[in-house]
PDB file of C-alpha atoms in Angstrom:
ATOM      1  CA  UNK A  14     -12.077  13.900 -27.426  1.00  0.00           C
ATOM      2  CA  UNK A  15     -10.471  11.802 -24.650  1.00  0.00           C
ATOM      3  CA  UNK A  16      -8.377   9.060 -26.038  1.00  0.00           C
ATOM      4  CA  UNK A  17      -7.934   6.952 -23.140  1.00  0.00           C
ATOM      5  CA  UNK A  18     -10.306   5.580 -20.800  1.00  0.00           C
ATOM      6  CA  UNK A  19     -10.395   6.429 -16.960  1.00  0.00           C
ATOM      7  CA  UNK A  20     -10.381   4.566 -13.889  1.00  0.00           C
ATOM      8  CA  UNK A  21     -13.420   3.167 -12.774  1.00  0.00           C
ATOM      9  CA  UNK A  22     -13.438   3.771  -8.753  1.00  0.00           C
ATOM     10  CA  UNK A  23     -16.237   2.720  -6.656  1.00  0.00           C
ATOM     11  CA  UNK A  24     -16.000   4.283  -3.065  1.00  0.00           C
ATOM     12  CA  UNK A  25     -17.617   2.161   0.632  1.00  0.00           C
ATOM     13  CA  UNK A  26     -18.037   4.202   3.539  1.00  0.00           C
ATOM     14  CA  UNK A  27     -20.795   4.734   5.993  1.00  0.00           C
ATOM     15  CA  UNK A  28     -20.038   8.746   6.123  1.00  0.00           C
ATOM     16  CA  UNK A  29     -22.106  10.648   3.455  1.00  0.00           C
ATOM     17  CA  UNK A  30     -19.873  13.776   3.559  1.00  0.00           C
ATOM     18  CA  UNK A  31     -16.899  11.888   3.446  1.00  0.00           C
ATOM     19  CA  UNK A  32     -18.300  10.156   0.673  1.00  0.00           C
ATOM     20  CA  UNK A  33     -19.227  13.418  -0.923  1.00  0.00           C
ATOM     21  CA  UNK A  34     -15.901  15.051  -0.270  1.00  0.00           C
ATOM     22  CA  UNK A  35     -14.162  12.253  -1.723  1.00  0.00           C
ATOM     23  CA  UNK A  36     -16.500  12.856  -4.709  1.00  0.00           C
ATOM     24  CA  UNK A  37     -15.762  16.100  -5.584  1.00  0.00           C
ATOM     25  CA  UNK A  38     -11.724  15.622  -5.050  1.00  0.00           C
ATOM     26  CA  UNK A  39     -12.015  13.281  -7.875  1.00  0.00           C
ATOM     27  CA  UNK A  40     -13.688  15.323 -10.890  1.00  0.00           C
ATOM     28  CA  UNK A  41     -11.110  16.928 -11.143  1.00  0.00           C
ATOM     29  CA  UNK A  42      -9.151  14.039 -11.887  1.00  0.00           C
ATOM     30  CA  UNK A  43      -9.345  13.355 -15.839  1.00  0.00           C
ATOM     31  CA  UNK A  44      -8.010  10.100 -15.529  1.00  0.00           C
ATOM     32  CA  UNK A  45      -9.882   8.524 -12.331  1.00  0.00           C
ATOM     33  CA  UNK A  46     -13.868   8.112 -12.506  1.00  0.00           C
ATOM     34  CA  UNK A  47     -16.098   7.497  -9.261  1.00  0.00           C
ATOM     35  CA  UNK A  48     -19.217   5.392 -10.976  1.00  0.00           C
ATOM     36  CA  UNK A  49     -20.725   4.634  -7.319  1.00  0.00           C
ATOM     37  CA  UNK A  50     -20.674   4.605  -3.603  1.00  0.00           C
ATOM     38  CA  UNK A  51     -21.930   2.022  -1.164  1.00  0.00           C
ATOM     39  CA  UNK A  52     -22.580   2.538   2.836  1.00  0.00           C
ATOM     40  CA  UNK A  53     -21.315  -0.615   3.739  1.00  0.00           C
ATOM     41  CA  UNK A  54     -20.560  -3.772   2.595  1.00  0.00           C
ATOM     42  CA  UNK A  55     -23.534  -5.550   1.440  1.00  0.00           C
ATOM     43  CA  UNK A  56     -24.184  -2.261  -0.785  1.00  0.00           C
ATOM     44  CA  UNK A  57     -20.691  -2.573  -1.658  1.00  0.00           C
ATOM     45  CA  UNK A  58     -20.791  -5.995  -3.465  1.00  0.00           C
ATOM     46  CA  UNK A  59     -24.369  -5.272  -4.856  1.00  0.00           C
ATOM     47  CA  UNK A  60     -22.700  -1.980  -6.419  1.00  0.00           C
ATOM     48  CA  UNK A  61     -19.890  -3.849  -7.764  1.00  0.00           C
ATOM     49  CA  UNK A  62     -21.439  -6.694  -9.477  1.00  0.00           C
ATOM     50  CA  UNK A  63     -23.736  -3.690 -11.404  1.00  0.00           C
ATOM     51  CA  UNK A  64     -21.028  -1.753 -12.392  1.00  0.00           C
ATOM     52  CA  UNK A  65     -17.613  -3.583 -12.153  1.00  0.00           C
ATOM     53  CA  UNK A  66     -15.317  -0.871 -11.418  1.00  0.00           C
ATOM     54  CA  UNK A  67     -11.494  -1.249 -11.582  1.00  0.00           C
ATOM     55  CA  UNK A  68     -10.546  -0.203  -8.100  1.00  0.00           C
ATOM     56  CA  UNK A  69     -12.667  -0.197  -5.034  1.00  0.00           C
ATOM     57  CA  UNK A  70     -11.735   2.404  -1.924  1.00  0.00           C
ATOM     58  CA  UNK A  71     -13.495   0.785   0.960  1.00  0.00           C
ATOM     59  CA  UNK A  72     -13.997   1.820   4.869  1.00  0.00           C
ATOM     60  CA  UNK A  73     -12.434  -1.155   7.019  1.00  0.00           C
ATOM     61  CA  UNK A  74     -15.752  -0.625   9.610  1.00  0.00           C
ATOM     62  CA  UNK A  75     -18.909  -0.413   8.389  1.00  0.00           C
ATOM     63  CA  UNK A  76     -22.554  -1.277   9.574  1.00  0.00           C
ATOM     64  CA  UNK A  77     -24.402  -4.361   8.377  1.00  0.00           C
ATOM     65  CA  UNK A  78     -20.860  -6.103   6.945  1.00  0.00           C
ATOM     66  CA  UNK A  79     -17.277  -4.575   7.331  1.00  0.00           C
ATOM     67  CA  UNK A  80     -14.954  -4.251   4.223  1.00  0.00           C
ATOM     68  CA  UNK A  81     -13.002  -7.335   5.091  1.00  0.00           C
ATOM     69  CA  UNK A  82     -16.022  -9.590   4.668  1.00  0.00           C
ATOM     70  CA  UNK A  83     -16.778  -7.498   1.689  1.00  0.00           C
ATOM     71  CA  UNK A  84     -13.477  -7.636   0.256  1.00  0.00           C
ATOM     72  CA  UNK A  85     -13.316 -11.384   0.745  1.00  0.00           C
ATOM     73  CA  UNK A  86     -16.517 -11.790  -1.645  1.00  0.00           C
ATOM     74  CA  UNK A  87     -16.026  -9.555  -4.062  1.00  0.00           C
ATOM     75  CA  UNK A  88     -12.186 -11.158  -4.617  1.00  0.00           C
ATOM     76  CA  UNK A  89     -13.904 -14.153  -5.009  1.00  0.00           C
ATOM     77  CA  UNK A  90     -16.086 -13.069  -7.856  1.00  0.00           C
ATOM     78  CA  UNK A  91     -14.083 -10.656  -9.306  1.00  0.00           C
ATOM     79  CA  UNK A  92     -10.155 -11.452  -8.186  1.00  0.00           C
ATOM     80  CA  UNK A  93      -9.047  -8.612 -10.743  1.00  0.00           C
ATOM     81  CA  UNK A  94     -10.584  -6.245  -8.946  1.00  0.00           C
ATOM     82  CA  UNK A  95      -7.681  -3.722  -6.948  1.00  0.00           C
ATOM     83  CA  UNK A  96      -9.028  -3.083  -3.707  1.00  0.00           C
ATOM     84  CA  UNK A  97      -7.674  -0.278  -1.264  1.00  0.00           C
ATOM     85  CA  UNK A  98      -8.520   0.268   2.914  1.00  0.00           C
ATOM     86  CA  UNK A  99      -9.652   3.245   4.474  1.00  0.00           C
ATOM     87  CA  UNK A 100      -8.252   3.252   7.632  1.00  0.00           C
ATOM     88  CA  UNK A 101      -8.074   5.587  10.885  1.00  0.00           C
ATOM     89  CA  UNK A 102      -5.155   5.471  13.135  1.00  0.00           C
ATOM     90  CA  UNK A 103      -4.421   2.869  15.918  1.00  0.00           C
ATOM     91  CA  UNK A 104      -6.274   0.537  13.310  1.00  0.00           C
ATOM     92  CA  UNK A 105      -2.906  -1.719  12.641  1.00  0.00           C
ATOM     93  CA  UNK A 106      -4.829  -5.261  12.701  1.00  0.00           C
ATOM     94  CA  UNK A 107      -7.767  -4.582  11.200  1.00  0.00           C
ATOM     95  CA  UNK A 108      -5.249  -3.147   8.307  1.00  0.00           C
ATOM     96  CA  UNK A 109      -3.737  -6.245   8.628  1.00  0.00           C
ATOM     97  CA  UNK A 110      -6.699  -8.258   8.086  1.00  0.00           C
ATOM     98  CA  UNK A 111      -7.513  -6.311   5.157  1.00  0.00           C
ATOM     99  CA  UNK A 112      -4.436  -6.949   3.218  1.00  0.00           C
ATOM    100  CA  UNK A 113      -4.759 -10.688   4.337  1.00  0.00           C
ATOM    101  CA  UNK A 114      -8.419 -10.534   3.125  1.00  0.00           C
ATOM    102  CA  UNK A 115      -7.078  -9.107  -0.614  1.00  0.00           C
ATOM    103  CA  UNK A 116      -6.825  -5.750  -0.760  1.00  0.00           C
ATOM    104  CA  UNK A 117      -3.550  -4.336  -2.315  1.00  0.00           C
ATOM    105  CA  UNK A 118      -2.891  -1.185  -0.688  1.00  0.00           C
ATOM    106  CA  UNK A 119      -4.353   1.106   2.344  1.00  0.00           C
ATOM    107  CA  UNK A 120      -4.631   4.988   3.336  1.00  0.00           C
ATOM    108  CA  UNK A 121      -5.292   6.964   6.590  1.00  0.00           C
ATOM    109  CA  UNK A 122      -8.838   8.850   6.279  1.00  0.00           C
ATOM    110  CA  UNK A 123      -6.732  11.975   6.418  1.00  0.00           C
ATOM    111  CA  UNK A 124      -4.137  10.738   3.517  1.00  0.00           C
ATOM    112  CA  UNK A 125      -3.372  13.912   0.866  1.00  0.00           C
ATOM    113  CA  UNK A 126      -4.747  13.767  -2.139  1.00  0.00           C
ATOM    114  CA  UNK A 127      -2.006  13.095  -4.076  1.00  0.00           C
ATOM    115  CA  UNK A 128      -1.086  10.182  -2.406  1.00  0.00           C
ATOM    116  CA  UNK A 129      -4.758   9.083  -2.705  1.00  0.00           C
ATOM    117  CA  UNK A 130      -4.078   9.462  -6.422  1.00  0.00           C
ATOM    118  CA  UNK A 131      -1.331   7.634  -6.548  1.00  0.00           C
ATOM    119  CA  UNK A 132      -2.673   4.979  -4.005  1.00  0.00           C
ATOM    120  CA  UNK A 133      -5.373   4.087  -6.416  1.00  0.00           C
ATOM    121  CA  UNK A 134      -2.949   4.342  -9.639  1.00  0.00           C
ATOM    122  CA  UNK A 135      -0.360   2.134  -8.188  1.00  0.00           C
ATOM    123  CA  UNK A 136      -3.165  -0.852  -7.588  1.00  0.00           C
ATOM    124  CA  UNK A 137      -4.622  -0.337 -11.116  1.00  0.00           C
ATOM    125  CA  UNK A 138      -1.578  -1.147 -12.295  1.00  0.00           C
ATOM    126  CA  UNK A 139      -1.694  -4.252 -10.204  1.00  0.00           C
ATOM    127  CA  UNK A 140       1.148  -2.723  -7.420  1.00  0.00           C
ATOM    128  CA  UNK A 141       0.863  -3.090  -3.537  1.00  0.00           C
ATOM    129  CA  UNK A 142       0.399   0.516  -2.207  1.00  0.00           C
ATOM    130  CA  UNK A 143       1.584   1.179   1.476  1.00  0.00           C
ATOM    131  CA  UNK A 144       0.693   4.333   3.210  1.00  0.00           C
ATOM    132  CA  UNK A 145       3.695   7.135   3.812  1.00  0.00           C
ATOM    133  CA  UNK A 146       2.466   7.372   7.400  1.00  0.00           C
ATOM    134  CA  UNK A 147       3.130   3.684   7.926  1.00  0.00           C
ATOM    135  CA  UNK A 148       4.388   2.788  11.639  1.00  0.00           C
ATOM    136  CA  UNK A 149       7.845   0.309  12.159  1.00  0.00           C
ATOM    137  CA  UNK A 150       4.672  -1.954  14.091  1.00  0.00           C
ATOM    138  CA  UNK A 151       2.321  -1.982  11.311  1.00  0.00           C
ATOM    139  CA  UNK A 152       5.173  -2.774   8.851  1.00  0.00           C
ATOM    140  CA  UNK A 153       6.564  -5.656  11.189  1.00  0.00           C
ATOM    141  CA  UNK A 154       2.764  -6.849  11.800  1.00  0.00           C
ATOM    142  CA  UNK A 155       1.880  -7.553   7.880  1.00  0.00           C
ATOM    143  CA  UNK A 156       5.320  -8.988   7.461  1.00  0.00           C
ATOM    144  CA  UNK A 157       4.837 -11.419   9.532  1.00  0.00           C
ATOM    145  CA  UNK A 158       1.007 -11.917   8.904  1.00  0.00           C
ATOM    146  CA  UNK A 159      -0.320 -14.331   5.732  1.00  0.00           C
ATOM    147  CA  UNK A 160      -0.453 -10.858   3.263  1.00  0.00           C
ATOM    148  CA  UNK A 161       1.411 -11.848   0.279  1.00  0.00           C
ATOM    149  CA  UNK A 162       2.488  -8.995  -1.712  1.00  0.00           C
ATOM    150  CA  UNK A 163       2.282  -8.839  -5.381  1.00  0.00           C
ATOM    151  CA  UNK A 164       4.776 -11.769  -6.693  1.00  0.00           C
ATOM    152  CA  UNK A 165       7.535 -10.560  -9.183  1.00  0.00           C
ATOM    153  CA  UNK A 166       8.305 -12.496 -11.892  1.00  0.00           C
ATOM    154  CA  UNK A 167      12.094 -12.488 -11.698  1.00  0.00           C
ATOM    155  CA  UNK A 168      13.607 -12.077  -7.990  1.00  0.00           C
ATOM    156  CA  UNK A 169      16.353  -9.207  -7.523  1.00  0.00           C
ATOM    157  CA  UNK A 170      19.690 -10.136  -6.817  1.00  0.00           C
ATOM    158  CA  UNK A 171      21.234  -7.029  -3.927  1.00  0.00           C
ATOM    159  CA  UNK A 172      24.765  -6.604  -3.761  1.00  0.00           C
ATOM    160  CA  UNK A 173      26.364  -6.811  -0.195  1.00  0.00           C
ATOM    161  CA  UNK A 174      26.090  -3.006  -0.478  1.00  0.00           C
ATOM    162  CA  UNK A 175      22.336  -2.692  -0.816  1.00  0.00           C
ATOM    163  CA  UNK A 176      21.826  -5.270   1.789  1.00  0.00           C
ATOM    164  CA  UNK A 177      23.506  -2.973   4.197  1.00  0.00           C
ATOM    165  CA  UNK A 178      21.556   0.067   3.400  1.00  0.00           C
ATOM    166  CA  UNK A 179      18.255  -2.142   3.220  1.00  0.00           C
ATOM    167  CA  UNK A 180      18.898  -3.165   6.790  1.00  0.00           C
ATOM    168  CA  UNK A 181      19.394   0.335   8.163  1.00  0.00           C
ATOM    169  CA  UNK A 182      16.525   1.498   5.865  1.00  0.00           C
ATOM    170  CA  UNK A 183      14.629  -0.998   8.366  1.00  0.00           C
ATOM    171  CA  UNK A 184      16.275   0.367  12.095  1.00  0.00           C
ATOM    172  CA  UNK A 185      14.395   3.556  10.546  1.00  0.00           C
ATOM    173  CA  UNK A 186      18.231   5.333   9.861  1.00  0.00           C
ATOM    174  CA  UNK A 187      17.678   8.740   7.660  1.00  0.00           C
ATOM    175  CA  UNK A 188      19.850   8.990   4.353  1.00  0.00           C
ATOM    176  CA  UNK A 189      22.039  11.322   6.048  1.00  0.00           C
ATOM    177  CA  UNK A 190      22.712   9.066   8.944  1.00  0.00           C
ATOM    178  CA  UNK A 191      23.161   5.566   6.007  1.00  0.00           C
ATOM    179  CA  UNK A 192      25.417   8.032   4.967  1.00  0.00           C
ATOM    180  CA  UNK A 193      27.693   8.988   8.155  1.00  0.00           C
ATOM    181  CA  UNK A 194      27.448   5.217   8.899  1.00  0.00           C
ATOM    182  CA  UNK A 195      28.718   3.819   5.676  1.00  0.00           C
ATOM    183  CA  UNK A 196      31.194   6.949   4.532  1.00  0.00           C
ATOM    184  CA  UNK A 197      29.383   8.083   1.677  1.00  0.00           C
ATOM    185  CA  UNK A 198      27.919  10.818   0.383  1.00  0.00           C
ATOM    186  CA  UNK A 199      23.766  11.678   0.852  1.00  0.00           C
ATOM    187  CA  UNK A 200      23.787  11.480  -3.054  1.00  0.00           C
ATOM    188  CA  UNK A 201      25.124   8.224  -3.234  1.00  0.00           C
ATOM    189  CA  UNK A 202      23.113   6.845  -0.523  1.00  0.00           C
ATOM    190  CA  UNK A 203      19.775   8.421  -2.494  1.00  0.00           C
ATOM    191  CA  UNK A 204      20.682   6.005  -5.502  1.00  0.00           C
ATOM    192  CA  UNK A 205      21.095   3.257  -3.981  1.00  0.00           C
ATOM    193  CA  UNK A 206      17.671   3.785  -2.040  1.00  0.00           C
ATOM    194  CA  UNK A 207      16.015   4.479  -5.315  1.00  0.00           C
ATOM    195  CA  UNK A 208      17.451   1.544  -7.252  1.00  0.00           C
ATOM    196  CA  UNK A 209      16.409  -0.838  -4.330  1.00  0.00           C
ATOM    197  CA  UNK A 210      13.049   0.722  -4.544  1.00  0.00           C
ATOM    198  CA  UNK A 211      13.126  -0.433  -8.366  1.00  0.00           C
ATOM    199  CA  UNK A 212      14.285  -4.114  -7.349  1.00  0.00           C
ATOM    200  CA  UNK A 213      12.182  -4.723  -5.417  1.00  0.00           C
ATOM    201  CA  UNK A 214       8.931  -2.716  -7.103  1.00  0.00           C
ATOM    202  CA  UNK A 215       7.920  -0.844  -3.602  1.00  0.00           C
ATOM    203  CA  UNK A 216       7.006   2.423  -3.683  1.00  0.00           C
ATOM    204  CA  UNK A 217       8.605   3.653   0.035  1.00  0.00           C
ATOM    205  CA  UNK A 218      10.512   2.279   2.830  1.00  0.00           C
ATOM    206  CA  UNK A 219       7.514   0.877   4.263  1.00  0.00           C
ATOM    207  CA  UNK A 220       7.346  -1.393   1.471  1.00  0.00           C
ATOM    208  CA  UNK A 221      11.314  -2.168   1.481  1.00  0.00           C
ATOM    209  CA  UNK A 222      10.788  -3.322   5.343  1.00  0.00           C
ATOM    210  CA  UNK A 223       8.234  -5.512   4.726  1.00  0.00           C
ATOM    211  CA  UNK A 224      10.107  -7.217   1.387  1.00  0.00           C
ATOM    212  CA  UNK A 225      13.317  -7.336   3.605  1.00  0.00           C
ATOM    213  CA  UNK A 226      11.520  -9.241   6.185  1.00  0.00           C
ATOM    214  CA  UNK A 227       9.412 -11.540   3.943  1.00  0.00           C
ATOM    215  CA  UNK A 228      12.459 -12.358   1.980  1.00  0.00           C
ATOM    216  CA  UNK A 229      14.614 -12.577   5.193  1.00  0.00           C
ATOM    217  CA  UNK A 230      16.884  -9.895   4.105  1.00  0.00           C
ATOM    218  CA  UNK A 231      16.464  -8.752   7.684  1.00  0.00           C
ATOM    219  CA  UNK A 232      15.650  -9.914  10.952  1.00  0.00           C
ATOM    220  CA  UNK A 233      14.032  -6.895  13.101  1.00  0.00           C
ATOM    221  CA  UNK A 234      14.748  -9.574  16.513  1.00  0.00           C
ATOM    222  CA  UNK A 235      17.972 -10.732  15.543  1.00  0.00           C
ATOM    223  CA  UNK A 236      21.309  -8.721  17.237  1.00  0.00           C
ATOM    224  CA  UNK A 237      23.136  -7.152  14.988  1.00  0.00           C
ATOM    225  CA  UNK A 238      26.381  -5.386  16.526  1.00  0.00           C
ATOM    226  CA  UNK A 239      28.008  -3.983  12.972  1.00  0.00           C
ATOM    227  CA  UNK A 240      24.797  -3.566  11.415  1.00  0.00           C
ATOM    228  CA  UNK A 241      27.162  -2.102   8.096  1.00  0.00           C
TER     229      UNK A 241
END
């Protein structure tokens, strides 16, 4: 007797198979349901005013309409709705425009199912999701674009500290190098990383670079000779 009710999913892409394979990843997923599929993004909104899912997983091209144009409409009718991109590579505006469009979170085509999981998890719960495989451009681009990230309610205070290790989180610096540069051990430097990661409710560095940026912890142009 299940005492808990799963995640409605509803997944948009103009691939059958991939459609299909996405299918059968997800029965065996207790907690995550896929109650429909759509080819594109007419389909897609017809689909989701039937069944009103929680989250929708949606192809950023599609025939007939795209996912942005889809995801703008649907937001409109049904705001509550968590919405996640499908994206190949060398796609970095078009992700862009998703995010700016409404969707909370977006994954590669060839993302691992766990992280697809946990994609779709993290924007039930109302989170931003940000892809592992995330480039330094990408990150810079929806910084600096109109996406608004999920608004905390109270706004982190960083010690001088965790400012330093959030900027060389940013210049792409490895624990072990945070480490070398500020004389501490890899240990310490993993707590700190994890307790920014809790301040700041992001899930990887990809989402502390673009919340250092928005926030103007740190300036990816500006000069920075002791960076520590």
């Amino acid at each position: 007797m299940k005492l808990y009710t799963p995640i409605k999913i509803i997944l948009a892409d103009d691939h059958e198979l991939f459609r299909d394979g996405f299918g059968v990843m997800l029965k065996k997923q207790s907690d995550i349901e896929m109650i429909g599929e759509a080819k594109d993004g007419e389909e897609l909104i017809k689909i989701t005013r039937l069944l009103k899912p929680d989250v929708i997983v949606t192809d950023i091209l599609m025939p007939s309409m795209n996912g942005i144009d889809a995801t703008k409409k649907i937001l409109e009718e049904f705001p509550h709705i968590g919405v996640i991109a499908l994206s190949m590579f060398n796609e970095d505006n078009l992700i862009v425009e998703m995010m700016e469009a409404g969707a909370q979170g977006y994954l590669l085509k060839n993302a691992h199912k766990d992280e697809i999981i946990n994609a779709i998890k993290t924007v039930y719960k109302g989170d931003n999701f940000y892809c592992k495989d995330t480039t330094v451009k990408l990150a810079k681009l929806l910084a600096y674009s109109n996406f608004m990230p999920i608004r905390q309610k109270n706004k982190p205070i960083f010690s001088e500290k965790e400012i330093a290790i959030i900027r060389l989180i940013c210049k792409e610096y490895s624990s072990q190098e945070i480490a070398e540069q500020l004389n501490h051990s890899i240990r310490t430097i993993d707590s700190y990383r994890k307790n920014i990661l809790k301040k700041m409710n992001v899930k990887n560095a990809t989402g502390i670079v673009i919340y250092a940026i928005k926030h103007k912890i740190y300036n990816p142009y500006e000069i920075d000779i002791n960076p520590a």
